[in-house]
Amino acid sequence: MDVRQRLGANLRRLRRAKGMGQEKFALEFGIDRTYISGIERGARNPTITVVQRLADALEVPITELFAEIE
């Protein structure tokens, strides 16, 4: 799995664990829903600043977004 796919899968998993849909997550944290969708599909290559915002929004260390999925 490439790093964008891993980031997307972890973002989706962590967002769902918080019980948030893409739209609610995007609205609450000021990130466009289609951008979140693109990241989750591995189609977007977000900047490190955006990745940090996502980690902060999910209240996890940034490394959690890049963890290997078993």
Coordinates of C-alpha atoms in Angstrom, one line a residue:
M1 CA 0.0 0.0 0.0
D2 CA 1.5 3.4 -0.9
V3 CA 1.7 6.2 1.6
R4 CA -1.3 8.1 0.2
Q5 CA -3.5 5.0 0.4
R6 CA -2.3 4.3 4.0
L7 CA -2.9 7.9 5.0
G8 CA -6.4 7.8 3.5
A9 CA -7.3 4.5 5.1
N10 CA -6.1 5.7 8.5
L11 CA -8.0 9.0 8.2
R12 CA -11.2 7.1 7.3
R13 CA -10.7 4.6 10.2
L14 CA -10.0 7.3 12.8
R15 CA -12.8 9.6 11.5
R16 CA -15.3 6.8 11.7
A17 CA -14.1 5.8 15.1
K18 CA -15.1 9.2 16.3
G19 CA -18.5 8.7 14.7
M20 CA -18.1 11.4 12.2
G21 CA -19.1 11.4 8.5
Q22 CA -17.0 13.2 6.0
E23 CA -19.3 16.2 5.8
K24 CA -19.5 16.7 9.5
F25 CA -15.7 16.3 9.9
A26 CA -15.0 18.7 7.0
L27 CA -17.4 21.4 8.3
E28 CA -16.2 21.1 11.9
F29 CA -12.6 21.5 11.0
G30 CA -12.8 23.8 8.0
I31 CA -11.6 21.4 5.3
D32 CA -13.6 20.9 2.1
R33 CA -15.5 17.6 2.1
T34 CA -14.4 16.7 -1.4
Y35 CA -10.8 17.3 -0.3
I36 CA -11.3 14.8 2.6
S37 CA -12.8 12.4 0.2
G38 CA -9.8 12.7 -2.1
I39 CA -7.4 12.1 0.7
E40 CA -9.3 9.0 1.9
R41 CA -9.3 7.6 -1.6
G42 CA -5.6 8.2 -2.0
A43 CA -6.2 10.5 -4.9
R44 CA -4.9 13.6 -3.1
N45 CA -1.4 14.4 -1.9
P46 CA -2.0 16.8 1.1
T47 CA 0.8 19.0 2.4
I48 CA 2.3 18.2 5.8
T49 CA 0.4 21.2 7.2
V50 CA -2.9 19.7 6.2
V51 CA -1.8 16.3 7.6
Q52 CA -1.0 18.0 10.9
R53 CA -4.4 19.7 10.9
L54 CA -6.1 16.3 10.3
A55 CA -4.1 14.8 13.2
D56 CA -5.0 17.7 15.5
A57 CA -8.7 17.4 14.5
L58 CA -8.6 13.7 15.3
E59 CA -6.6 14.2 18.5
V60 CA -4.0 11.7 17.5
P61 CA -0.2 12.0 16.9
I62 CA 0.6 12.6 13.2
T63 CA 2.4 9.3 13.1
E64 CA -0.9 7.5 13.7
L65 CA -2.0 8.7 10.2
F66 CA 0.9 6.9 8.6
A67 CA 0.8 3.7 10.7
E68 CA 0.9 0.4 8.9
I69 CA -2.6 -1.2 8.7
E70 CA -2.8 -4.9 9.6

